[in-house]
């Protein structure tokens, strides 16, 4: 019977597809979203990777708190209020009394403690959010305490900024709260329900997972017993449509409501269509040019400084980065405490040549530049290849998939690399700095692949200390000043990573769709409605 219902639901949604030239219209109570699902490998919150999977989990799992899509402030969700202890060593959460999981089981503080302990026990990608803050499985029972059914206390593992921990707990993956009873009922061989949770959900969100077929579609069905306001959409169909042109054509015809993976040319072609809205919002991280400090040429500070002046920041911003990014040269995301304005670097070939000559390379040199074989990476890399050549640096482009390009970076086996990263999922300076600048152990054996500074073999003990001091400063004004000082020092020592654009997320959707949240990290379909 369940298989019949799933098939019928999918058929009803896909039936909206119309012959070419015929304007279709999706049902008023169903949302059809086109996206890329290549990175959706599991729906177990402890094992997920990538923002596309977070976007799915946001609809089927709740977190203790959430980040506001408007200003990214921390707002209540399962926890209706919380208190940070005066000594900043613990946070006490008071859970809603009416929250239930989709199974009908009540959401309890025990479920919260179990979910966080499970995250550490599975020891997969998402556990790093807690491990980097000092939490361990051995001490989990002391760190995660259910005082009663509706009071949960998290004891910080080391001196930290509790506000950053709140931001981490707001993100699905590390912060997803699971129905422990349902998960354990489906446990096999001590896997904590992992095999079952790959294809099923045990959350308390406004939707439940009805069916997922890898690299084809995901169907979400409204949870009519949801503790909060009911979603307007009865169902959401997320379709795997990796080709930008296909998404554009289906959006124009009305076969889909939302397109999340459109490339710049297709977005540009939709700008004049009044039936379609295009929206961009700040994303997470930066597009950057990075160097390997294992290469003696790039270990030379003057060479790294020369590279700063061999990027046409304004040209890239105007010609390559629209819909993808916005000109940005600092290592902190816009709007976080202590963020400074850009240094104003511009393309200056003459200055770069002078610096290269001072470094002992008056005629430049040959090198390789690794880059993903997709936009905007290839176009940006080609532009930078041209400006490098003006100073005598002959860079051969090596393009490939994410595993090939970032794999080489994780192995510390590259020369130059154009990439995207640098944190930003949490609106706190430490999130950027831990990703892009902090490196506690520069040895090859450390394998600290989460730290891009480790990937680039960049190590500065003073910088590590400055980052740690800023994190634990309790006075907000003093903390902001410390983060300003961190940026000034990073500018002085010339980091191995030079941002040139801050990531923006862009989506296009039918203009009758209201309440869309564009950022995949924050997107929830519970507030989406159609005006017809």
Short mmCIF file of C-alpha atoms in Angstrom, two decimals:
data_model
loop_
_atom_site.label_atom_id
_atom_site.label_comp_id
_atom_site.label_asym_id
_atom_site.label_seq_id
_atom_site.Cartn_x
_atom_site.Cartn_y
_atom_site.Cartn_z
CA UNK A 1 0.00 0.00 0.00
CA UNK A 2 2.83 2.40 0.91
CA UNK A 3 4.56 1.69 -2.40
CA UNK A 4 1.29 2.42 -4.25
CA UNK A 5 0.84 5.75 -2.46
CA UNK A 6 4.42 6.81 -3.13
CA UNK A 7 4.13 5.92 -6.79
CA UNK A 8 0.82 7.74 -7.07
CA UNK A 9 2.23 10.85 -5.39
CA UNK A 10 5.24 10.89 -7.67
CA UNK A 11 3.05 10.36 -10.70
CA UNK A 12 0.84 13.29 -9.74
CA UNK A 13 3.84 15.56 -9.37
CA UNK A 14 5.61 14.47 -12.52
CA UNK A 15 2.38 14.70 -14.47
CA UNK A 16 2.83 18.45 -14.41
CA UNK A 17 5.43 18.07 -17.14
CA UNK A 18 3.88 19.28 -20.38
CA UNK A 19 4.83 18.90 -24.05
CA UNK A 20 7.25 21.47 -25.43
CA UNK A 21 5.50 24.75 -26.13
CA UNK A 22 2.66 24.12 -23.65
CA UNK A 23 2.72 26.17 -20.45
CA UNK A 24 2.37 23.85 -17.48
CA UNK A 25 1.54 24.73 -13.91
CA UNK A 26 2.50 22.78 -10.82
CA UNK A 27 -0.27 22.07 -8.25
CA UNK A 28 -1.00 24.91 -5.84
CA UNK A 29 -0.21 22.79 -2.78
CA UNK A 30 2.90 21.06 -4.15
CA UNK A 31 6.37 22.48 -4.70
CA UNK A 32 8.70 21.15 -7.38
CA UNK A 33 12.35 22.03 -6.83
CA UNK A 34 15.18 21.34 -9.28
CA UNK A 35 18.63 20.91 -7.81
CA UNK A 36 21.79 18.81 -8.03
CA UNK A 37 21.81 15.64 -5.93
CA UNK A 38 25.20 14.17 -6.85
CA UNK A 39 26.50 14.97 -3.37
CA UNK A 40 23.49 13.49 -1.54
CA UNK A 41 24.87 10.10 -0.55
CA UNK A 42 22.93 9.51 2.68
CA UNK A 43 20.27 11.23 4.78
CA UNK A 44 21.74 10.12 8.11
CA UNK A 45 22.46 13.50 9.78
CA UNK A 46 25.74 12.22 11.26
CA UNK A 47 27.10 11.16 7.87
CA UNK A 48 25.97 13.86 5.45
CA UNK A 49 28.23 16.19 3.47
CA UNK A 50 27.37 19.26 1.45
CA UNK A 51 24.79 21.98 1.53
CA UNK A 52 22.34 20.16 -0.75
CA UNK A 53 21.83 17.49 1.93
CA UNK A 54 21.50 20.12 4.66
CA UNK A 55 18.72 21.67 2.61
CA UNK A 56 16.80 18.37 2.75
CA UNK A 57 17.43 17.81 6.46
CA UNK A 58 16.23 21.33 7.30
CA UNK A 59 12.73 20.19 6.41
CA UNK A 60 12.62 16.85 8.22
CA UNK A 61 14.74 17.45 11.33
CA UNK A 62 14.54 20.19 13.93
CA UNK A 63 17.46 21.67 15.83
CA UNK A 64 17.53 23.25 19.28
CA UNK A 65 17.91 26.70 17.74
CA UNK A 66 17.96 28.13 14.20
CA UNK A 67 19.66 31.02 12.45
CA UNK A 68 17.36 33.74 11.18
CA UNK A 69 17.48 33.97 7.36
CA UNK A 70 17.25 37.76 7.69
CA UNK A 71 20.14 38.59 10.02
CA UNK A 72 21.52 35.14 10.98
CA UNK A 73 20.79 35.75 14.65
CA UNK A 74 20.11 32.71 16.85
CA UNK A 75 16.39 32.06 17.28
CA UNK A 76 14.37 29.44 19.25
CA UNK A 77 13.30 26.14 17.68
CA UNK A 78 12.98 23.03 19.86
CA UNK A 79 14.44 25.09 22.69
CA UNK A 80 12.09 27.95 23.55
CA UNK A 81 14.79 29.63 25.66
CA UNK A 82 18.32 29.08 26.95
CA UNK A 83 20.84 30.58 29.37
CA UNK A 84 24.61 30.82 29.08
CA UNK A 85 26.26 30.32 32.48
CA UNK A 86 28.12 33.30 33.95
CA UNK A 87 31.39 31.37 33.71
CA UNK A 88 30.60 30.55 30.02
CA UNK A 89 31.22 26.86 30.68
CA UNK A 90 27.69 25.61 30.02
CA UNK A 91 24.41 26.36 28.24
CA UNK A 92 21.05 25.30 29.68
CA UNK A 93 18.24 24.74 27.14
CA UNK A 94 14.54 24.66 28.03
CA UNK A 95 12.69 22.54 25.48
CA UNK A 96 9.18 23.11 24.21
CA UNK A 97 6.64 20.96 26.01
CA UNK A 98 4.51 20.26 22.92
CA UNK A 99 7.14 19.08 20.42
CA UNK A 100 6.70 15.58 19.02
CA UNK A 101 8.58 13.53 16.47
CA UNK A 102 6.79 12.37 13.33
CA UNK A 103 6.43 8.97 15.04
CA UNK A 104 4.33 10.56 17.78
CA UNK A 105 7.08 10.15 20.38
CA UNK A 106 7.67 13.28 22.49
CA UNK A 107 10.89 15.24 21.95
CA UNK A 108 12.86 14.98 25.18
CA UNK A 109 16.19 16.21 26.52
CA UNK A 110 17.25 12.55 26.44
CA UNK A 111 16.81 12.56 22.65
CA UNK A 112 18.99 15.67 22.42
CA UNK A 113 21.77 14.10 24.51
CA UNK A 114 21.53 10.84 22.55
CA UNK A 115 21.68 12.65 19.19
CA UNK A 116 24.88 14.52 20.08
CA UNK A 117 26.50 11.44 21.61
CA UNK A 118 25.57 9.44 18.50
CA UNK A 119 27.26 12.09 16.36
CA UNK A 120 30.55 11.47 18.18
CA UNK A 121 30.04 7.69 18.21
CA UNK A 122 29.61 7.54 14.44
CA UNK A 123 32.75 9.68 14.09
CA UNK A 124 31.99 10.77 10.54
CA UNK A 125 32.13 14.13 8.76
CA UNK A 126 29.66 16.00 10.95
CA UNK A 127 31.38 14.98 14.20
CA UNK A 128 34.20 17.39 13.37
CA UNK A 129 31.98 20.30 14.41
CA UNK A 130 32.01 18.98 17.97
CA UNK A 131 35.49 17.43 17.97
CA UNK A 132 37.16 20.70 17.01
CA UNK A 133 35.48 22.24 20.06
CA UNK A 134 37.05 19.59 22.31
CA UNK A 135 34.11 17.19 22.72
CA UNK A 136 34.95 13.47 22.88
CA UNK A 137 32.90 10.30 23.00
CA UNK A 138 34.62 9.30 26.25
CA UNK A 139 33.32 12.43 28.01
CA UNK A 140 29.97 12.64 26.20
CA UNK A 141 27.88 11.68 29.23
CA UNK A 142 29.40 14.56 31.20
CA UNK A 143 29.13 17.01 28.31
CA UNK A 144 25.51 16.26 27.29
CA UNK A 145 23.16 16.09 30.27
CA UNK A 146 19.39 15.64 30.34
CA UNK A 147 18.39 17.12 33.70
CA UNK A 148 14.75 16.22 33.07
CA UNK A 149 12.58 15.61 30.01
CA UNK A 150 12.57 19.29 29.03
CA UNK A 151 15.90 20.59 30.36
CA UNK A 152 19.14 19.88 28.52
CA UNK A 153 22.57 21.12 29.55
CA UNK A 154 25.66 21.13 27.39
CA UNK A 155 28.93 21.51 29.30
CA UNK A 156 31.64 23.05 27.17
CA UNK A 157 34.70 20.88 26.76
CA UNK A 158 37.22 23.74 26.86
CA UNK A 159 37.29 27.56 26.95
CA UNK A 160 35.20 28.67 24.01
CA UNK A 161 32.63 31.20 22.84
CA UNK A 162 29.20 29.74 23.70
CA UNK A 163 27.62 31.89 20.99
CA UNK A 164 29.60 30.00 18.36
CA UNK A 165 28.44 26.68 19.82
CA UNK A 166 24.83 27.89 19.53
CA UNK A 167 25.45 28.65 15.85
CA UNK A 168 26.84 25.14 15.31
CA UNK A 169 23.83 23.55 17.03
CA UNK A 170 21.59 25.57 14.69
CA UNK A 171 22.94 23.70 11.66
CA UNK A 172 21.37 20.45 10.56
CA UNK A 173 23.97 17.73 10.61
CA UNK A 174 25.75 18.52 13.87
CA UNK A 175 22.56 19.94 15.41
CA UNK A 176 19.91 17.51 14.11
CA UNK A 177 17.77 16.06 16.90
CA UNK A 178 16.75 12.45 16.26
CA UNK A 179 13.99 10.29 17.66
CA UNK A 180 16.22 7.95 19.66
CA UNK A 181 13.45 5.39 20.24
CA UNK A 182 12.64 5.05 16.54
CA UNK A 183 16.31 4.96 15.52
CA UNK A 184 17.14 2.24 18.04
CA UNK A 185 14.10 0.21 17.04
CA UNK A 186 15.70 0.07 13.58
CA UNK A 187 19.24 -0.57 14.78
CA UNK A 188 21.22 -3.40 13.18
CA UNK A 189 24.45 -4.81 14.59
CA UNK A 190 24.98 -1.81 16.84
CA UNK A 191 24.89 0.77 14.01
CA UNK A 192 22.67 3.18 15.99
CA UNK A 193 20.12 3.02 13.18
CA UNK A 194 22.61 4.18 10.54
CA UNK A 195 21.52 1.82 7.74
CA UNK A 196 17.84 2.63 8.28
CA UNK A 197 18.46 6.38 8.58
CA UNK A 198 20.20 6.43 5.22
CA UNK A 199 16.81 6.15 3.50
CA UNK A 200 14.39 7.08 6.29
CA UNK A 201 13.83 9.97 8.68
CA UNK A 202 13.37 10.15 12.46
CA UNK A 203 12.84 13.86 12.94
CA UNK A 204 10.30 16.31 14.25
CA UNK A 205 10.30 18.69 11.30
CA UNK A 206 7.38 20.07 9.25
CA UNK A 207 7.92 17.40 6.57
CA UNK A 208 8.75 13.71 6.58
CA UNK A 209 10.83 11.79 4.07
CA UNK A 210 8.54 9.74 1.85
CA UNK A 211 10.99 8.46 -0.73
CA UNK A 212 14.50 9.08 -1.98
CA UNK A 213 15.80 7.59 -5.20
CA UNK A 214 19.49 8.39 -5.60
CA UNK A 215 20.26 10.96 -8.32
CA UNK A 216 16.58 11.05 -9.35
CA UNK A 217 14.26 12.58 -6.79
CA UNK A 218 13.31 13.09 -3.14
CA UNK A 219 9.69 13.35 -2.00
CA UNK A 220 8.85 15.15 1.23
CA UNK A 221 5.34 14.95 2.66
CA UNK A 222 3.82 17.46 5.07
CA UNK A 223 3.86 16.33 8.68
CA UNK A 224 0.25 17.10 9.67
CA UNK A 225 1.09 16.43 13.32
CA UNK A 226 3.92 18.97 13.33
CA UNK A 227 4.17 20.89 16.60
CA UNK A 228 4.55 24.25 14.82
CA UNK A 229 2.62 26.05 12.11
CA UNK A 230 1.59 23.68 9.34
CA UNK A 231 3.30 24.04 5.97
CA UNK A 232 1.19 25.29 3.06
CA UNK A 233 2.72 22.69 0.73
CA UNK A 234 1.37 19.15 1.10
CA UNK A 235 4.34 17.74 -0.78
CA UNK A 236 7.73 18.83 -2.03
CA UNK A 237 9.35 17.05 -4.96
CA UNK A 238 13.07 17.69 -5.28
CA UNK A 239 14.30 16.61 -8.72
CA UNK A 240 17.87 15.87 -9.71
CA UNK A 241 18.46 18.09 -12.75
CA UNK A 242 22.18 18.85 -12.95
CA UNK A 243 22.02 20.59 -16.33
CA UNK A 244 21.43 24.32 -16.04
CA UNK A 245 19.73 24.66 -19.41
CA UNK A 246 17.23 21.92 -18.57
CA UNK A 247 16.34 23.70 -15.33
CA UNK A 248 15.86 26.99 -17.17
CA UNK A 249 13.56 25.49 -19.82
CA UNK A 250 11.43 23.67 -17.24
CA UNK A 251 11.21 26.79 -15.09
CA UNK A 252 10.10 28.88 -18.07
CA UNK A 253 7.40 26.34 -18.93
CA UNK A 254 6.19 26.14 -15.34
CA UNK A 255 7.09 22.45 -14.93
CA UNK A 256 9.20 23.31 -11.90
CA UNK A 257 8.75 26.03 -9.29
CA UNK A 258 12.34 26.54 -8.14
CA UNK A 259 15.72 26.15 -9.85
CA UNK A 260 18.75 25.93 -7.58
CA UNK A 261 21.58 25.01 -9.96
CA UNK A 262 21.37 27.56 -12.76
CA UNK A 263 24.55 28.85 -14.35
CA UNK A 264 25.11 32.56 -15.00
CA UNK A 265 24.15 32.56 -18.73
CA UNK A 266 20.79 30.95 -17.97
CA UNK A 267 20.14 33.28 -15.04
CA UNK A 268 20.96 36.23 -17.28
CA UNK A 269 18.48 35.05 -19.89
CA UNK A 270 15.72 34.89 -17.26
CA UNK A 271 16.18 38.42 -15.92
CA UNK A 272 13.57 39.98 -18.21
CA UNK A 273 10.92 37.31 -17.56
CA UNK A 274 8.34 38.81 -15.18
CA UNK A 275 6.99 35.35 -14.38
CA UNK A 276 10.32 34.46 -12.78
CA UNK A 277 12.13 35.93 -9.78
CA UNK A 278 15.91 35.73 -9.37
CA UNK A 279 17.27 36.19 -5.85
CA UNK A 280 20.77 36.14 -4.38
CA UNK A 281 21.81 35.99 -0.75
CA UNK A 282 25.18 35.85 1.05
CA UNK A 283 26.49 32.30 1.02
CA UNK A 284 29.36 30.79 2.96
CA UNK A 285 33.06 31.06 2.25
CA UNK A 286 35.12 32.61 -0.50
CA UNK A 287 36.55 32.01 -3.93
CA UNK A 288 40.31 32.21 -3.54
CA UNK A 289 43.73 31.71 -5.06
CA UNK A 290 45.92 29.52 -2.86
CA UNK A 291 49.56 28.45 -2.87
CA UNK A 292 51.46 25.53 -1.42
CA UNK A 293 54.08 26.63 1.08
CA UNK A 294 55.93 23.39 0.36
CA UNK A 295 56.99 25.00 -2.91
CA UNK A 296 60.01 27.18 -2.17
CA UNK A 297 58.84 29.82 -4.61
CA UNK A 298 55.54 30.37 -2.79
CA UNK A 299 57.17 30.03 0.60
CA UNK A 300 58.82 33.33 -0.34
CA UNK A 301 56.69 36.10 1.15
CA UNK A 302 57.41 38.51 -1.71
CA UNK A 303 56.15 35.99 -4.27
CA UNK A 304 52.90 35.60 -2.34
CA UNK A 305 52.64 39.37 -2.11
CA UNK A 306 53.18 39.66 -5.87
CA UNK A 307 50.24 37.32 -6.45
CA UNK A 308 47.99 39.78 -4.62
CA UNK A 309 48.60 42.25 -7.43
CA UNK A 310 48.14 39.75 -10.25
CA UNK A 311 44.39 39.28 -9.73
CA UNK A 312 42.02 41.58 -11.60
CA UNK A 313 39.51 41.77 -8.76
CA UNK A 314 37.19 44.28 -10.40
CA UNK A 315 37.32 42.59 -13.78
CA UNK A 316 36.46 39.21 -12.28
CA UNK A 317 33.67 40.75 -10.25
CA UNK A 318 32.04 42.29 -13.32
CA UNK A 319 32.68 39.65 -15.97
CA UNK A 320 32.83 36.27 -14.19
CA UNK A 321 31.34 36.36 -10.69
CA UNK A 322 27.78 37.75 -11.07
CA UNK A 323 25.33 35.30 -9.41
CA UNK A 324 28.30 33.41 -7.92
CA UNK A 325 30.18 35.87 -5.75
CA UNK A 326 30.83 39.45 -4.72
CA UNK A 327 34.21 41.19 -4.62
CA UNK A 328 35.83 40.46 -1.25
CA UNK A 329 39.48 40.35 -0.15
CA UNK A 330 39.34 39.75 3.61
CA UNK A 331 39.29 36.34 5.38
CA UNK A 332 36.14 37.15 7.40
CA UNK A 333 32.58 36.99 6.10
CA UNK A 334 30.67 40.22 5.67
CA UNK A 335 28.73 41.19 8.76
CA UNK A 336 30.54 39.13 11.40
CA UNK A 337 32.00 40.92 14.42
CA UNK A 338 35.32 42.62 13.76
CA UNK A 339 35.11 42.35 9.97
CA UNK A 340 37.25 45.00 8.26
CA UNK A 341 36.72 46.62 4.87
CA UNK A 342 38.82 45.32 1.99
CA UNK A 343 42.42 46.44 1.63
CA UNK A 344 41.71 47.74 -1.87
CA UNK A 345 44.08 45.47 -3.78
CA UNK A 346 43.97 46.02 -7.53
CA UNK A 347 45.67 44.51 -10.55
CA UNK A 348 49.15 46.12 -10.63
CA UNK A 349 51.50 44.21 -12.91
CA UNK A 350 54.38 46.67 -12.46
CA UNK A 351 54.29 46.31 -8.67
CA UNK A 352 54.06 42.53 -8.98
CA UNK A 353 57.11 42.45 -11.27
CA UNK A 354 59.09 44.52 -8.77
CA UNK A 355 58.22 42.11 -5.96
CA UNK A 356 59.09 39.09 -8.10
CA UNK A 357 62.46 40.62 -8.95
CA UNK A 358 63.12 41.26 -5.25
CA UNK A 359 62.25 37.62 -4.58
CA UNK A 360 64.79 36.47 -7.17
CA UNK A 361 62.40 35.78 -10.06
CA UNK A 362 62.78 38.79 -12.40
CA UNK A 363 61.64 36.71 -15.38
CA UNK A 364 58.88 34.88 -13.55
CA UNK A 365 58.63 31.07 -13.58
CA UNK A 366 56.49 28.14 -14.73
CA UNK A 367 53.92 26.58 -12.44
CA UNK A 368 50.58 24.75 -12.44
CA UNK A 369 47.17 26.07 -11.45
CA UNK A 370 44.58 23.49 -10.40
CA UNK A 371 40.89 24.31 -10.85
CA UNK A 372 37.48 22.63 -10.97
CA UNK A 373 36.30 22.04 -14.54
CA UNK A 374 33.09 24.06 -14.11
CA UNK A 375 31.95 27.67 -13.89
CA UNK A 376 32.80 30.04 -12.43
CA UNK A 377 36.07 28.32 -11.53
CA UNK A 378 37.36 27.74 -15.07
CA UNK A 379 36.57 31.27 -16.22
CA UNK A 380 38.16 32.81 -13.15
CA UNK A 381 41.23 30.58 -13.49
CA UNK A 382 41.63 31.47 -17.16
CA UNK A 383 41.46 35.18 -16.30
CA UNK A 384 44.05 34.78 -13.53
CA UNK A 385 46.23 32.69 -15.82
CA UNK A 386 46.29 35.66 -18.21
CA UNK A 387 47.19 38.22 -15.53
CA UNK A 388 49.89 35.96 -14.08
CA UNK A 389 51.41 35.72 -17.55
CA UNK A 390 51.72 39.51 -17.70
CA UNK A 391 54.32 39.26 -14.93
CA UNK A 392 56.09 36.26 -16.44
CA UNK A 393 54.38 33.54 -14.40
CA UNK A 394 53.40 30.85 -16.87
CA UNK A 395 50.67 28.78 -15.22
CA UNK A 396 49.46 25.56 -16.82
CA UNK A 397 45.81 24.87 -15.97
CA UNK A 398 45.02 21.44 -14.52
CA UNK A 399 41.25 20.95 -14.37
CA UNK A 400 39.18 18.14 -12.94
CA UNK A 401 36.47 17.06 -10.52
CA UNK A 402 36.29 18.00 -6.86
CA UNK A 403 38.00 14.78 -5.80
CA UNK A 404 40.82 15.38 -8.26
CA UNK A 405 41.39 19.05 -7.44
CA UNK A 406 40.65 19.22 -3.72
CA UNK A 407 42.06 15.71 -3.34
CA UNK A 408 45.45 17.05 -4.44
CA UNK A 409 45.06 19.89 -1.95
CA UNK A 410 44.22 17.49 0.88
CA UNK A 411 47.32 15.51 -0.04
CA UNK A 412 49.33 18.77 -0.05
CA UNK A 413 50.40 17.97 -3.60
CA UNK A 414 49.81 21.12 -5.66
CA UNK A 415 51.43 24.45 -6.57
CA UNK A 416 48.65 26.97 -7.22
CA UNK A 417 44.95 26.20 -6.77
CA UNK A 418 41.79 28.20 -7.37
CA UNK A 419 39.07 27.01 -5.03
CA UNK A 420 36.15 27.81 -2.82
CA UNK A 421 35.94 27.46 0.96
CA UNK A 422 36.84 29.29 4.12
CA UNK A 423 33.95 28.49 6.45
CA UNK A 424 31.09 30.90 6.91
CA UNK A 425 28.32 28.40 7.71
CA UNK A 426 28.27 29.93 11.18
CA UNK A 427 28.27 33.78 11.24
CA UNK A 428 31.23 34.02 13.60
CA UNK A 429 34.83 35.02 12.80
CA UNK A 430 36.23 31.84 14.34
CA UNK A 431 34.35 29.76 11.79
CA UNK A 432 36.24 31.51 8.98
CA UNK A 433 39.57 31.55 10.78
CA UNK A 434 39.54 27.88 11.84
CA UNK A 435 39.03 26.99 8.21
CA UNK A 436 41.36 29.39 6.46
CA UNK A 437 44.11 30.36 8.93
CA UNK A 438 44.35 28.12 12.00
CA UNK A 439 46.82 25.22 11.89
CA UNK A 440 47.80 23.58 15.20
CA UNK A 441 50.08 20.92 13.67
CA UNK A 442 51.78 21.38 10.30
CA UNK A 443 53.26 17.87 10.09
CA UNK A 444 52.23 15.67 7.16
CA UNK A 445 51.16 12.95 9.59
CA UNK A 446 48.65 15.27 11.29
CA UNK A 447 46.28 14.98 8.30
CA UNK A 448 44.29 18.04 9.42
CA UNK A 449 42.42 18.21 6.14
CA UNK A 450 39.58 20.28 7.63
CA UNK A 451 42.04 23.16 7.96
CA UNK A 452 42.86 24.81 4.65
CA UNK A 453 45.94 26.35 6.19
CA UNK A 454 47.20 22.80 6.82
CA UNK A 455 46.38 21.86 3.23
CA UNK A 456 48.53 24.76 2.05
CA UNK A 457 51.30 23.93 4.60
CA UNK A 458 50.96 27.36 6.19
CA UNK A 459 51.85 27.56 9.88
CA UNK A 460 52.25 30.58 12.14
CA UNK A 461 52.29 30.01 15.90
CA UNK A 462 51.52 33.63 16.72
CA UNK A 463 48.49 33.57 14.44
CA UNK A 464 47.16 30.47 16.20
CA UNK A 465 47.45 32.22 19.57
CA UNK A 466 45.74 35.39 18.30
CA UNK A 467 42.82 33.32 17.03
CA UNK A 468 42.50 31.45 20.32
CA UNK A 469 42.67 34.66 22.39
CA UNK A 470 39.97 36.36 20.32
CA UNK A 471 37.63 33.38 20.63
CA UNK A 472 37.48 33.40 24.44
CA UNK A 473 37.31 37.19 24.97
CA UNK A 474 34.08 37.86 26.87
CA UNK A 475 33.68 41.56 26.13
CA UNK A 476 32.09 41.96 22.64
CA UNK A 477 33.82 45.29 21.92
CA UNK A 478 37.24 43.91 22.93
CA UNK A 479 36.57 40.72 20.98
CA UNK A 480 35.81 42.75 17.84
CA UNK A 481 39.11 44.65 18.27
CA UNK A 482 41.01 41.39 18.66
CA UNK A 483 39.53 40.07 15.43
CA UNK A 484 40.52 43.28 13.69
CA UNK A 485 44.04 42.66 14.94
CA UNK A 486 44.00 39.10 13.62
CA UNK A 487 43.14 40.37 10.13
CA UNK A 488 45.86 43.03 10.26
CA UNK A 489 48.44 40.40 11.22
CA UNK A 490 47.25 38.05 8.46
CA UNK A 491 47.67 40.87 5.98
CA UNK A 492 51.18 41.54 7.27
CA UNK A 493 52.44 37.96 7.05
CA UNK A 494 50.76 37.38 3.63
CA UNK A 495 48.66 34.26 3.96
CA UNK A 496 48.76 31.29 1.60
CA UNK A 497 45.13 31.92 0.61
CA UNK A 498 43.98 35.14 -1.06
CA UNK A 499 40.19 35.59 -1.31
CA UNK A 500 38.94 37.51 -4.33
CA UNK A 501 35.17 36.99 -4.03
CA UNK A 502 32.67 36.13 -1.31
CA UNK A 503 30.24 33.35 -2.21
CA UNK A 504 26.62 34.24 -2.88
CA UNK A 505 23.81 31.71 -3.33
CA UNK A 506 21.40 32.37 -6.20
CA UNK A 507 18.13 30.72 -7.13
CA UNK A 508 15.36 31.41 -9.64
CA UNK A 509 11.72 30.63 -8.96
CA UNK A 510 8.26 31.27 -10.35
CA UNK A 511 7.03 34.67 -9.19
CA UNK A 512 3.89 33.19 -7.62
CA UNK A 513 6.10 31.34 -5.11
CA UNK A 514 6.36 33.36 -1.91
CA UNK A 515 8.43 32.84 1.23
CA UNK A 516 11.46 31.30 -0.51
CA UNK A 517 14.69 31.20 1.45
CA UNK A 518 17.51 31.03 -1.09
CA UNK A 519 20.45 29.91 1.08
CA UNK A 520 20.61 26.08 1.11
CA UNK A 521 22.10 26.25 4.61
CA UNK A 522 19.01 28.06 5.92
CA UNK A 523 16.33 27.03 3.41
CA UNK A 524 13.12 25.59 4.81
CA UNK A 525 9.99 24.99 2.75
CA UNK A 526 7.56 25.32 5.68
CA UNK A 527 7.06 29.03 4.93
CA UNK A 528 6.61 28.66 1.17
CA UNK A 529 3.21 29.35 -0.37
CA UNK A 530 1.84 30.01 -3.85
CA UNK A 531 -0.27 33.06 -4.68
CA UNK A 532 -2.78 32.11 -7.37
#
